[in-house]
Short mmCIF file of C-alpha atoms in Angstrom, two decimals:
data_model
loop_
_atom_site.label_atom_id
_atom_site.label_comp_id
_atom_site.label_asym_id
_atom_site.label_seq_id
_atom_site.Cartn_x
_atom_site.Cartn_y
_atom_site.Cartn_z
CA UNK A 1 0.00 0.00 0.00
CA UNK A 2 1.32 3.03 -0.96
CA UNK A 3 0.11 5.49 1.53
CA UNK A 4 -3.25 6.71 4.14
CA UNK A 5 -4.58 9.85 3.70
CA UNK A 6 -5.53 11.91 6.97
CA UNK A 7 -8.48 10.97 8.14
CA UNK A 8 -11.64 12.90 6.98
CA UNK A 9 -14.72 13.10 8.95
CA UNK A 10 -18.34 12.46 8.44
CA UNK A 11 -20.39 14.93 10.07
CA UNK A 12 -24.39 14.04 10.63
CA UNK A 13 -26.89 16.12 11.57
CA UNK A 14 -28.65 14.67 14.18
CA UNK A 15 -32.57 15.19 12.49
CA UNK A 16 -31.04 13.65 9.36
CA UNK A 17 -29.91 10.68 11.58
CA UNK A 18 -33.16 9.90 13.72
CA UNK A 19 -34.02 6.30 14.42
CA UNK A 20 -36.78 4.73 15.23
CA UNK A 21 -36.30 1.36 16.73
CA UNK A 22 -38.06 0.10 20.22
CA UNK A 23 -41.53 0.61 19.74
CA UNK A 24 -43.86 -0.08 16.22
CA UNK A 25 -44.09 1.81 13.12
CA UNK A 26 -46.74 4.62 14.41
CA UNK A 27 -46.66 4.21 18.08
CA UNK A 28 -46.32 7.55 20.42
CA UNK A 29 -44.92 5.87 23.29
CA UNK A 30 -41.26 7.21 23.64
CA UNK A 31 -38.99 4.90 25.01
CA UNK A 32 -35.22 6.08 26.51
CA UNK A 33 -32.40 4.15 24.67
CA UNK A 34 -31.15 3.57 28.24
CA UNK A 35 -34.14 1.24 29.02
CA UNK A 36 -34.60 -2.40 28.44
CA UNK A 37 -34.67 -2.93 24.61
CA UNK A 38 -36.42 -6.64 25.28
CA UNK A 39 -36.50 -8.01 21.46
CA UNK A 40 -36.31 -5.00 19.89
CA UNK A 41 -33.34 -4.95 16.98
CA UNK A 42 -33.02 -8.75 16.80
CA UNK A 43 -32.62 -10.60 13.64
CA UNK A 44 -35.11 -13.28 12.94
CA UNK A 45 -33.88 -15.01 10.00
CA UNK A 46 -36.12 -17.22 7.95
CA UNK A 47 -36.47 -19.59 5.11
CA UNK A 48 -35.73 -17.73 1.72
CA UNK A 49 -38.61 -16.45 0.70
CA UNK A 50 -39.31 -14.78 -2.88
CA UNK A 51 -42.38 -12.11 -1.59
CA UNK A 52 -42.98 -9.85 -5.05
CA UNK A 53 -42.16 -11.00 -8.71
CA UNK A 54 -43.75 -9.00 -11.92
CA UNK A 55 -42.95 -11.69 -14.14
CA UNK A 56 -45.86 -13.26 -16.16
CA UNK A 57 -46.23 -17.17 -15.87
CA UNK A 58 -44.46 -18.05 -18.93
CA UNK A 59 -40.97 -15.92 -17.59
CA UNK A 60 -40.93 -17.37 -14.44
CA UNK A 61 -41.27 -21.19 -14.21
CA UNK A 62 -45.35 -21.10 -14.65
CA UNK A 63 -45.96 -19.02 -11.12
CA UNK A 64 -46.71 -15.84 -12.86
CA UNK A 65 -47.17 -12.83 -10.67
CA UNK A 66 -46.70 -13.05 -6.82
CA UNK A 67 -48.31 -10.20 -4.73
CA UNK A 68 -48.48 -7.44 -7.32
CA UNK A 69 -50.34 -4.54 -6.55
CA UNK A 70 -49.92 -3.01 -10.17
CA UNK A 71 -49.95 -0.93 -12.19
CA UNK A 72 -49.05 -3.41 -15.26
CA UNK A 73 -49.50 -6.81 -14.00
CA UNK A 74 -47.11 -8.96 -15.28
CA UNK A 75 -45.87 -6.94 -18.17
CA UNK A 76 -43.25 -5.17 -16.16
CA UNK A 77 -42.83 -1.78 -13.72
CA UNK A 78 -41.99 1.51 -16.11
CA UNK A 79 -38.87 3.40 -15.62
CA UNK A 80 -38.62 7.01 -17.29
CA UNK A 81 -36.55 9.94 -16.33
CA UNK A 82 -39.49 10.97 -14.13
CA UNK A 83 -38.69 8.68 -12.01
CA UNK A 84 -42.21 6.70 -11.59
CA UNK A 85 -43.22 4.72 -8.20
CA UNK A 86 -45.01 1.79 -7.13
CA UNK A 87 -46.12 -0.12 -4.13
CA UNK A 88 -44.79 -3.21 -2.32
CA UNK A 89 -46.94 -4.97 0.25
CA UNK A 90 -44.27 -7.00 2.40
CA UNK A 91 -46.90 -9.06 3.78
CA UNK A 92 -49.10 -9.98 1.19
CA UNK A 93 -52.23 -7.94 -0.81
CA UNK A 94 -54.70 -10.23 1.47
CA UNK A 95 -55.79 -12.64 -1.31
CA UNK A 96 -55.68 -16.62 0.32
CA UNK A 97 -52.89 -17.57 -1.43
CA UNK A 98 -50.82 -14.98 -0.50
CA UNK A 99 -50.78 -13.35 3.34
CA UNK A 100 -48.06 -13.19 5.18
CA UNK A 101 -46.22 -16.06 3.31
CA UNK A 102 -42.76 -15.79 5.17
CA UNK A 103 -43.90 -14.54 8.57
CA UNK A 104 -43.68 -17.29 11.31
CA UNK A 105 -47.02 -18.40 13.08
CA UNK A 106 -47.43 -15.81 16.09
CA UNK A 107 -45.64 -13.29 14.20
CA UNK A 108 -47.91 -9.51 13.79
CA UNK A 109 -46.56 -7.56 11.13
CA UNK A 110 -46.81 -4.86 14.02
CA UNK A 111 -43.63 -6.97 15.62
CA UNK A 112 -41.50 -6.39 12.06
CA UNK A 113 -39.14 -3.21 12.39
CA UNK A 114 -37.64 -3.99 9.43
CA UNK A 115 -36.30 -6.95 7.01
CA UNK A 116 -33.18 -7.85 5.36
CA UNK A 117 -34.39 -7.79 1.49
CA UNK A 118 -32.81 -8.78 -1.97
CA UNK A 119 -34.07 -7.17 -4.88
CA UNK A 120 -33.17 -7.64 -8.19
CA UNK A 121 -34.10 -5.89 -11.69
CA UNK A 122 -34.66 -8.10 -14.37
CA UNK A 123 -33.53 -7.39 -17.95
CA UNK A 124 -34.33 -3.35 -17.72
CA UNK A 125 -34.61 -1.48 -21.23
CA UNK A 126 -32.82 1.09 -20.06
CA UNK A 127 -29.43 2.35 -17.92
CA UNK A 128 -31.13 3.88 -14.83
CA UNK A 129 -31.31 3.03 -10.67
CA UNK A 130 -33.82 1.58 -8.22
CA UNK A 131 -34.85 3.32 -4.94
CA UNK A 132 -36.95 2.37 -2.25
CA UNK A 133 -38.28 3.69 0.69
CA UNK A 134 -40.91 3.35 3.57
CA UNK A 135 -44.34 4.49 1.86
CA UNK A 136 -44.54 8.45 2.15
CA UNK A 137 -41.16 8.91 3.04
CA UNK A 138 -39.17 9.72 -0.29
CA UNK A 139 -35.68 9.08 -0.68
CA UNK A 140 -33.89 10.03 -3.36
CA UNK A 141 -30.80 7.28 -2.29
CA UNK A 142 -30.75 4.36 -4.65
CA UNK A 143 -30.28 0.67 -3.80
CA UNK A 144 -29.49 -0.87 -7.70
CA UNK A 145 -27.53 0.95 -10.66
CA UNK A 146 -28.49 -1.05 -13.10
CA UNK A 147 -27.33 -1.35 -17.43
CA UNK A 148 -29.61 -2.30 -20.13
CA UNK A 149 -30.47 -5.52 -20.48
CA UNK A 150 -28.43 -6.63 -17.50
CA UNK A 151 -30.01 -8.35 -14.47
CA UNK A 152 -28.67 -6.85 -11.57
CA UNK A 153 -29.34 -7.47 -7.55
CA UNK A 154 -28.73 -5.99 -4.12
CA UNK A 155 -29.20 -6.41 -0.78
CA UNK A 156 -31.20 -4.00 1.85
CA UNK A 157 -32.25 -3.35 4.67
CA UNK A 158 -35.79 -2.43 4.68
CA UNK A 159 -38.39 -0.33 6.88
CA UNK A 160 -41.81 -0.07 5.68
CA UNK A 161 -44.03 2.34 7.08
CA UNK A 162 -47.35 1.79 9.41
CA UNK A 163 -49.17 -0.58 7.35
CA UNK A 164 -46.29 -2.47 5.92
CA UNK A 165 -45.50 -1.02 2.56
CA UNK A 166 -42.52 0.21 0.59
CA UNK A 167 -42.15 2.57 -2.22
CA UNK A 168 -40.17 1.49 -4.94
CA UNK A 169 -39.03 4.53 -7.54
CA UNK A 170 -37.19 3.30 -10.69
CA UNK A 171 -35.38 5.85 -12.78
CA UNK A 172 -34.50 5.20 -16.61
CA UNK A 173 -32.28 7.75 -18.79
CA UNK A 174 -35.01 7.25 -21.24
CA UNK A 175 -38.63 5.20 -21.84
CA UNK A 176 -38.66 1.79 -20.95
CA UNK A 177 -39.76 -0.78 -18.30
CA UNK A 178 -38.26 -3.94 -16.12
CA UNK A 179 -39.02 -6.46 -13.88
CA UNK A 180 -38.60 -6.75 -10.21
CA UNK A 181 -38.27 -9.40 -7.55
CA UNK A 182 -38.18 -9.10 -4.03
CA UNK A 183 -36.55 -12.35 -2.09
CA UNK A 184 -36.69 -12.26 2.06
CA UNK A 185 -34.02 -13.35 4.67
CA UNK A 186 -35.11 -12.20 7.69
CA UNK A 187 -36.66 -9.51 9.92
CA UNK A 188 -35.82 -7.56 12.68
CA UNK A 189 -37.76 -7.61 15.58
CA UNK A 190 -39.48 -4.22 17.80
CA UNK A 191 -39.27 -4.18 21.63
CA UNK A 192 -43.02 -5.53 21.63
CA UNK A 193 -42.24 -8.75 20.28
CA UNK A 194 -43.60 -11.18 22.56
CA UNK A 195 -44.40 -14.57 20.66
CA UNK A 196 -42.67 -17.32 20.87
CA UNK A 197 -42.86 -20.11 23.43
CA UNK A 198 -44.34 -18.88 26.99
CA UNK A 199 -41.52 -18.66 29.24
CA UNK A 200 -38.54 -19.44 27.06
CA UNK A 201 -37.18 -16.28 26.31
CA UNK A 202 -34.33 -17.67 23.67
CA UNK A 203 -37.40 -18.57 21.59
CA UNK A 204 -38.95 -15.57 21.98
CA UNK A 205 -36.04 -13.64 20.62
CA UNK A 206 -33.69 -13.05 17.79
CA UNK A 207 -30.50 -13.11 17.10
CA UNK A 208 -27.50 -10.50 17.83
CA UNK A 209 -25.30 -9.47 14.98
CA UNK A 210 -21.21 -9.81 16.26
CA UNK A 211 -19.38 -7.47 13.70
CA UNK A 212 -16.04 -8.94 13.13
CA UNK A 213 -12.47 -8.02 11.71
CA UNK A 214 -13.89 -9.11 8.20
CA UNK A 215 -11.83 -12.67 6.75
CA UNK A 216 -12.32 -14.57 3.88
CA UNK A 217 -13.37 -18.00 4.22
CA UNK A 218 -13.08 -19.65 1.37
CA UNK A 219 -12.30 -18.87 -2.24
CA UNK A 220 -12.76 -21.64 -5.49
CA UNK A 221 -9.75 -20.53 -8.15
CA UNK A 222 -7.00 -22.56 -6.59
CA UNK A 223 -9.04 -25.85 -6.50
CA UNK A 224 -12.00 -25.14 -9.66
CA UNK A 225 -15.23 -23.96 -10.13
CA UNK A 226 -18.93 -24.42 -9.38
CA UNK A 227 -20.47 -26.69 -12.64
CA UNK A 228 -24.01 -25.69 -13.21
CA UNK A 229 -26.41 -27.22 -11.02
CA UNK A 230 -23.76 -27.48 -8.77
CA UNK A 231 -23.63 -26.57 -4.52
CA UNK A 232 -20.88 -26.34 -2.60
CA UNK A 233 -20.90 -26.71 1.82
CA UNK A 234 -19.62 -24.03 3.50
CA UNK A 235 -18.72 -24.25 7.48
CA UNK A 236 -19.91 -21.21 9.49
CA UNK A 237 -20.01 -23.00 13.11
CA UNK A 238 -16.18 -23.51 13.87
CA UNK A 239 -15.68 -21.50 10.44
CA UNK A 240 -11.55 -20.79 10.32
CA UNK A 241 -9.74 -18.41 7.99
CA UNK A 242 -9.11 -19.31 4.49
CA UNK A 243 -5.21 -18.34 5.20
CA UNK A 244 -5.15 -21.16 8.25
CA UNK A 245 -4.88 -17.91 10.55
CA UNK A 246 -7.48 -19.14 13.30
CA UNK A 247 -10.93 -19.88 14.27
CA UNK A 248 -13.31 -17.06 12.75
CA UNK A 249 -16.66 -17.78 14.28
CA UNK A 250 -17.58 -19.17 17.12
CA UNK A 251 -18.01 -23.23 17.29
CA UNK A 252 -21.49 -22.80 19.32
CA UNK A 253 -25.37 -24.20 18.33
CA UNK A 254 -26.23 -20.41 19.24
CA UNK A 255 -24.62 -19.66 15.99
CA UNK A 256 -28.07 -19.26 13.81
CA UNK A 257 -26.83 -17.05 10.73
CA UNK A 258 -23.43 -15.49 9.41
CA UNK A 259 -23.20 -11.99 7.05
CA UNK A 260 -21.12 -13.01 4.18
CA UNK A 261 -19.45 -10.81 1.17
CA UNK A 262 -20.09 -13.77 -1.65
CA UNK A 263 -18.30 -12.53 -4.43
CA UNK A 264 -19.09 -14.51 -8.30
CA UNK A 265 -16.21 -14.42 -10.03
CA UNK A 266 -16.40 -14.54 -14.21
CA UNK A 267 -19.13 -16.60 -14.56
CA UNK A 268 -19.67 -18.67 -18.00
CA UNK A 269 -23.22 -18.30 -18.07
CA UNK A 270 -26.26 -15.97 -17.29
CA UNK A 271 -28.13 -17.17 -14.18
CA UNK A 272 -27.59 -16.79 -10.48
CA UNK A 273 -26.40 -18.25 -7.02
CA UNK A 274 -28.18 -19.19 -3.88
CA UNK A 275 -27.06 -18.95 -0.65
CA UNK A 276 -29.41 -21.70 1.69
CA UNK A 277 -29.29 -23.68 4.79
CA UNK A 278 -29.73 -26.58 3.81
CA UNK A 279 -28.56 -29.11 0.70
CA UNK A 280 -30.09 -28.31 -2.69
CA UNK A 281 -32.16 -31.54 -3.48
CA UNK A 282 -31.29 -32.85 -7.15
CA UNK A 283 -34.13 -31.24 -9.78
CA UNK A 284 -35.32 -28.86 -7.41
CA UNK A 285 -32.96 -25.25 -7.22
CA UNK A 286 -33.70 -22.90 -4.88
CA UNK A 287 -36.36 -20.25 -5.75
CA UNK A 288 -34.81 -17.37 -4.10
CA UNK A 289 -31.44 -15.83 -5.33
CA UNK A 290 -28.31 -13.79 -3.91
CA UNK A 291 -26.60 -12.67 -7.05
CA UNK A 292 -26.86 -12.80 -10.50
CA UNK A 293 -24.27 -13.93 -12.77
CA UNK A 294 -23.31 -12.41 -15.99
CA UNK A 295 -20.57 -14.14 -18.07
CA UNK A 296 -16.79 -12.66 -17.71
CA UNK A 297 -18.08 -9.89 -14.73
CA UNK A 298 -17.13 -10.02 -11.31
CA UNK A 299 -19.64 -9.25 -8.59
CA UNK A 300 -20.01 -8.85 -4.90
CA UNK A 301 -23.59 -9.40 -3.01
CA UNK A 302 -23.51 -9.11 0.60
CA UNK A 303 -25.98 -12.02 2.07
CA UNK A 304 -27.37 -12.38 5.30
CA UNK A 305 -27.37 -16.49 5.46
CA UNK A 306 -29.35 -18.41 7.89
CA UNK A 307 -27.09 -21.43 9.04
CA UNK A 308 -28.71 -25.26 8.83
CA UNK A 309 -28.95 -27.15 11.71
CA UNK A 310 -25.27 -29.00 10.70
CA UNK A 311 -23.95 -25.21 11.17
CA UNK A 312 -22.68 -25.06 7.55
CA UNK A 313 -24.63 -22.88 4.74
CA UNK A 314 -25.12 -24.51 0.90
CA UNK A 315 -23.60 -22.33 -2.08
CA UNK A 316 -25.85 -23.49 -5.00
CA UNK A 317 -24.90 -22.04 -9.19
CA UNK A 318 -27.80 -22.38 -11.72
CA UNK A 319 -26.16 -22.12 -14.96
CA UNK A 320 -22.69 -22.28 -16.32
CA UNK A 321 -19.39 -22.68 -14.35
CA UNK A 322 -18.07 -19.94 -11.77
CA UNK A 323 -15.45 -19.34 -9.00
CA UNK A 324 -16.66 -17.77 -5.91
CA UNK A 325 -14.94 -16.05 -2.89
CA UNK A 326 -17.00 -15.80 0.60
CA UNK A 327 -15.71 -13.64 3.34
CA UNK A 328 -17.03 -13.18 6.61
CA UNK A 329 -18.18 -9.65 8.10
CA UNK A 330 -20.26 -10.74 11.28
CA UNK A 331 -22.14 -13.44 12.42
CA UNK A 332 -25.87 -13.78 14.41
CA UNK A 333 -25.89 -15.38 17.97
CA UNK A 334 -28.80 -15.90 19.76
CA UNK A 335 -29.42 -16.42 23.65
CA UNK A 336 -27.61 -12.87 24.36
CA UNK A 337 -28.41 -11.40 27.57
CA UNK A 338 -31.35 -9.25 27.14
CA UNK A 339 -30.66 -6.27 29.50
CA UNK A 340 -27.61 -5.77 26.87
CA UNK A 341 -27.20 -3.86 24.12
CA UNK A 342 -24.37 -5.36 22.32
CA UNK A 343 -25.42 -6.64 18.74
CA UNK A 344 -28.87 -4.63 18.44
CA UNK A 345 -29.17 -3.20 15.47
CA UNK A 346 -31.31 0.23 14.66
CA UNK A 347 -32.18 1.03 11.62
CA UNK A 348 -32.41 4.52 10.30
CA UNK A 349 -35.45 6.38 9.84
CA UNK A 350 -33.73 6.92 6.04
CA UNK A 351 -30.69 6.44 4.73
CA UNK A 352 -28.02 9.08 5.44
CA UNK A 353 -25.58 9.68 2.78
CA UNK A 354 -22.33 9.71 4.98
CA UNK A 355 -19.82 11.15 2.15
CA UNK A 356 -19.35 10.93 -1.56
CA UNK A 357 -16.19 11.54 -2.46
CA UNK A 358 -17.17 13.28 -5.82
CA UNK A 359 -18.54 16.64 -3.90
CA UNK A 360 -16.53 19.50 -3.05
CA UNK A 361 -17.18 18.98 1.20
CA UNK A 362 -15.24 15.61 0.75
CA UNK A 363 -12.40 17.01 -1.24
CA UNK A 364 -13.43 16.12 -4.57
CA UNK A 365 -10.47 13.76 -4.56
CA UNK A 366 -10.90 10.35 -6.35
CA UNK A 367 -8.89 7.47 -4.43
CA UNK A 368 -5.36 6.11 -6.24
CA UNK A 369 -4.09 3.11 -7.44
CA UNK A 370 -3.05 0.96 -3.68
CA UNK A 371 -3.96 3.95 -2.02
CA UNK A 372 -5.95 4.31 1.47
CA UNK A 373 -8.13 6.63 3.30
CA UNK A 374 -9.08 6.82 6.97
CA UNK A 375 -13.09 8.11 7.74
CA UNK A 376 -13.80 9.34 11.29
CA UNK A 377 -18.38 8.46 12.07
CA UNK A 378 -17.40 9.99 15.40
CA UNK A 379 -20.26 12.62 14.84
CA UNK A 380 -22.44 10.35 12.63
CA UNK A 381 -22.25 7.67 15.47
CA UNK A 382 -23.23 10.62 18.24
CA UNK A 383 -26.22 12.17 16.39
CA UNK A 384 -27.87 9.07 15.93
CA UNK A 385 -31.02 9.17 18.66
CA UNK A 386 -34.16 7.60 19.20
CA UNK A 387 -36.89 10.14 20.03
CA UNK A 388 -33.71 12.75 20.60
CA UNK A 389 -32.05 10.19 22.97
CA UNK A 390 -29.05 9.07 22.10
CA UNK A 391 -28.28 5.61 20.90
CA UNK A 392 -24.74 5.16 22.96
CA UNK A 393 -22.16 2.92 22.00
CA UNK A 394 -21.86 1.19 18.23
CA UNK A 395 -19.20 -1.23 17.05
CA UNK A 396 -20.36 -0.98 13.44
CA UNK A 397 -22.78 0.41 10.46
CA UNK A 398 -24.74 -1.30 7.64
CA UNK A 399 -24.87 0.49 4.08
CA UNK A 400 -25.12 1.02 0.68
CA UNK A 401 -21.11 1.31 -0.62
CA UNK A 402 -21.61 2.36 -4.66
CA UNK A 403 -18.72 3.09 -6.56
CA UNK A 404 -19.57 6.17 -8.29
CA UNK A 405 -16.73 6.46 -10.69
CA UNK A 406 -13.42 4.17 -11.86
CA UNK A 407 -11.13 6.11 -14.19
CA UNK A 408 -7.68 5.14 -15.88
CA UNK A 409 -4.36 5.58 -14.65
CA UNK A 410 -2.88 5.28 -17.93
CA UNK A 411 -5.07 5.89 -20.70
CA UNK A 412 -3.99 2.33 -22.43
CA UNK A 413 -4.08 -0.09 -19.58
CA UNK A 414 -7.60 -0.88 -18.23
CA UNK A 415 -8.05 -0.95 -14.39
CA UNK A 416 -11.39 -3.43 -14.11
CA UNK A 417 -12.18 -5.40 -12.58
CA UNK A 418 -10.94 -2.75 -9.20
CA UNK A 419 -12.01 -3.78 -6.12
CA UNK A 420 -12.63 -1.72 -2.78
CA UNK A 421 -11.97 -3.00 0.87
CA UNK A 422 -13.60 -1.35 3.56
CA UNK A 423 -12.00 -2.73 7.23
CA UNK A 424 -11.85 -1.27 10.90
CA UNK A 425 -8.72 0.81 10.57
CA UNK A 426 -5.74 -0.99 12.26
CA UNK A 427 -3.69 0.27 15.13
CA UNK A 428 -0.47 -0.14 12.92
CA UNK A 429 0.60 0.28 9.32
CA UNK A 430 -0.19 -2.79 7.09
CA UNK A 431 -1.41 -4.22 4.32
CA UNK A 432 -5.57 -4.70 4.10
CA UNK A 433 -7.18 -7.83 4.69
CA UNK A 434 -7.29 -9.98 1.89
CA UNK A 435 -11.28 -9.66 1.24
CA UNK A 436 -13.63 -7.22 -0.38
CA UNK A 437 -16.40 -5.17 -0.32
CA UNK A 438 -17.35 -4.19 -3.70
CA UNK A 439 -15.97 -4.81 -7.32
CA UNK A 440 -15.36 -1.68 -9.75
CA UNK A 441 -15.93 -1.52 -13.03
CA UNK A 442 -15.39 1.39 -15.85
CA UNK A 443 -18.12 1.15 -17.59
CA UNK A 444 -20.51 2.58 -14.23
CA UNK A 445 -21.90 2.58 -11.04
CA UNK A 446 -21.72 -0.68 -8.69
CA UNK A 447 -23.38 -0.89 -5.33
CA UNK A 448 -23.38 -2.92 -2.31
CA UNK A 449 -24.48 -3.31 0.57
CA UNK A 450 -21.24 -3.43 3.61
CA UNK A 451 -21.53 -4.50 7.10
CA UNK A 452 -18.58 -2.40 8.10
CA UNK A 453 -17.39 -2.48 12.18
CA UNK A 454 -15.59 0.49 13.63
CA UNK A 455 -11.29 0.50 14.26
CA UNK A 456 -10.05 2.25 16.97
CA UNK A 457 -12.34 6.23 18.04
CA UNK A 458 -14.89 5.12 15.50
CA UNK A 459 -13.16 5.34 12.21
CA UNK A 460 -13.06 3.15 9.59
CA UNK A 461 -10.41 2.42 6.46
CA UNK A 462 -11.10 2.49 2.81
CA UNK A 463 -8.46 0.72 0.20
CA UNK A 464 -9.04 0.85 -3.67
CA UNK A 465 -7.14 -1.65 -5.24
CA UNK A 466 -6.52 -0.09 -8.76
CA UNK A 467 -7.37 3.00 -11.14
CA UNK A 468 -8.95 6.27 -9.43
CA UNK A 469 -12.12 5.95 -7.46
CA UNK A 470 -14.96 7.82 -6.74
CA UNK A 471 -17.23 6.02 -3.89
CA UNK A 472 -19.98 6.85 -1.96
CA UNK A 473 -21.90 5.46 2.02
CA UNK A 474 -25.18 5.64 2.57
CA UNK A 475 -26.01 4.24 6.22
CA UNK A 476 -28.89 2.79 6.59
CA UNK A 477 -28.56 1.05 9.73
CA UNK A 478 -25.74 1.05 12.91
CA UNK A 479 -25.30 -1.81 15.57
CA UNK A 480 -24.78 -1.11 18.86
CA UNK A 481 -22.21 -2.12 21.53
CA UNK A 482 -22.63 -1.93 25.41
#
């Protein structure tokens, strides 16, 4: 690495960085952050579950559309440069095949504070970017920057408003339309949440994210491939470092989920990867998807994986052959003490852009070839309140990471496919950790979503790996720490 910058700092206004986390979407009760948080900010994770497809029956496998509220069932959503909206119902439009499909038995949508959410555009007519948003609340933060004809996915966490709805905007640079899917991995829970099993309070409640020093795990090139069809077992109970360097998650049956960076590298073939618990039975592929493959590109997709009850996760590829990489951000524990705080998460109100390095406030200053750059969320991390309360103590943030811009160091030699790391920064000089975030390209913007834990008075490191880059953080959600 050729050098650090100084560190710059992210300053938050604390309105802009409101959170709403103990009590229900439209309650007036305030509660102190101080105070017993029960369930509230626990992860739930569930069965993949695909929620919302526009797809007609013959595009995908015979289903047709799944919980569509319109307008244009089944022929796609439109996109235009004025950007045009629609409506998401996250727990079903009431009809009898479809109500609250992925919620478990006991489970009011009033106990949801948010869920963890992949959504993917399918083959859009035009360049443009996906936003979405609690109902009435716009946001003009995107989730997906997509490219014409590509399919393109991304992970996010979601908070619908009062009666469980989102807002989805899609932006085109012209006329044109695409499809959208909507695949759930679990939910966070609100303070209220109370089902469960009377008197067993681990089954009552979710899990705790641990943020870690992020590691990779595994990684395919050395030793081949994934055929089509193909899964591959992945240990996350007694997981150790891909290097040999040690034990990386704990080797404990509390261990119900990890947060993984799965990265598909050149893919021969258009189709996707699944990330499940449990083995893919022969003939039968998952019906949810983490990332989609397009042949030669290399993609990240952040996944939040529920673990099977052998503690390892299944890596499944549809079509083609592909290498993958998998590192390891955090994992989800669950039978945490529950007058703690440690492992809560909160999500935002809205996403807060933290920086973009493109404006003049952050310097305007693209990041070099090897080069690295320190970030201070001191303020961020101290403006972000509950009913003006402070939140305390956070080990770590969840967001939207887009590269906004690759560029040439030599106008000859092509710099894609770039990669970013994003890592606690270290108490000594060093190289980064061999893992990363987000994969840059030339041609446009890539996003995705980082689990990213705090170094040493809150700041955090950012390495770009070659060319000059442009990037940008929105926060979306920040974990706490007692």
């Amino acid at each position: 690495m050729k050098g650090v910058r100084a560190v710059r700092r992210v300053v938050a206004l604390a309105l802009l960085a409101a959170a709403v986390i103990v009590v229900p979407a439209g309650s007036a009760t305030p509660v102190s952050a101080a105070c017993t948080l029960c369930a509230g900010g626990e992860f739930h994770p569930v069965t993949p579950k695909r929620i919302y497809d526009t797809r007609a029956a013959e595009l995908n496998g015979g289903v047709g559309p799944i919980n569509d509220l319109g307008p244009f069932v089944g022929l796609g959503k439109p996109m235009t440069t004025a950007d045009p909206t629609f409506e998401v119902d996250l727990y079903g439009i009431g009809n009898a095949s479809y109500v609250n499909p992925w919620l478990p038995a006991g489970v009011a949508s009033s106990d949801v504070l948010a869920v963890v959410a992949s959504i993917t555009v399918v083959n859009p007519f035009q360049d443009g970017n996906l936003g979405v948003y609690a109902a009435g609340s716009p946001s003009l933060n995107s989730v997906i920057n997509f490219k014409a004809g590509k399919t393109t996915s991304n992970l996010a966490v979601l908070r619908p408003d009062g009666s469980g709805r989102l807002t989805v905007r899609l932006h085109g640079v012209g006329d044109g339309s695409a499809h959208i899917l909507i695949d759930v991995f679990g939910w966070f829970s609100t303070s209220t949440y109370t089902a469960g099993t009377p008197g067993d309070e681990t089954d009552e409640r979710g899990a705790r994210l641990v943020p870690i020093e992020p590691r990779r795990l595994v990684d395919t090139r050395p030793t081949g491939s994934l055929g089509p069809d193909s899964e591959v077992p992945l240990r996350i109970r007694g997981a150790v470092a891909a290097d040999g360097s040690g034990l990386v998650v704990p080797d404990s049956p509390n261990v119900v989920g990890a947060v993984l960076n799965l990265t598909v590298i050149k893919p021969t073939a258009s189709g996707y990867v699944s990330v499940v618990p449990d083995g893919v039975q022969a003939g039968v592929p998952p019906t949810t998807s983490n990332a989609n493959t397009t042949p030669g590109l290399v993609k990240g997709t952040l996944v939040f994986a529920p673990v099977g009850a052998d503690g390892f996760v299944h890596i499944f590829n549809k079509n083609g052959n592909t290498n993958i990489a998998v590192d390891v951000m955090g994992y989800l524990v669950k039978g945490e003490p529950e007058a703690t705080r440690a492992g809560r998460v909160v999500p935002l109100s809205s996403p807060f852009r933290a920086f973009d390095t493109r404006q003049a406030g952050f310097g305007s200053v693209p990041l070099g070839p090897a080069q690295a750059e320190d970030w201070s969320f001191a303020a961020f991390s101290n403006s972000v309140n509950i009913d003006g309360i402070g939140v305390g103590n956070q080990s770590a943030f969840i967001g939207n990471l887009t590269n906004a811009g690759l560029t040439r160091q030599f106008p000859t030699v092509g710099v894609e496919p770039s990669f970013l790391t994003v890592y606690p920064t270290p108490a000594s000089a060093g190289a980064p950790p061999l893992i990363s975030n987000l994969n840059s390209l030339e041609t446009g913007p890539v996003p995705n979503l980082a689990l990213v834990s705090y170094g040493a008075n809150q700041t955090i490191r950012v390495y770009n790996a070659k060319g000059y880059a442009h990037y940008i953080f929105d926060i979306s959600a920040v974990v706490l720490k007692d």
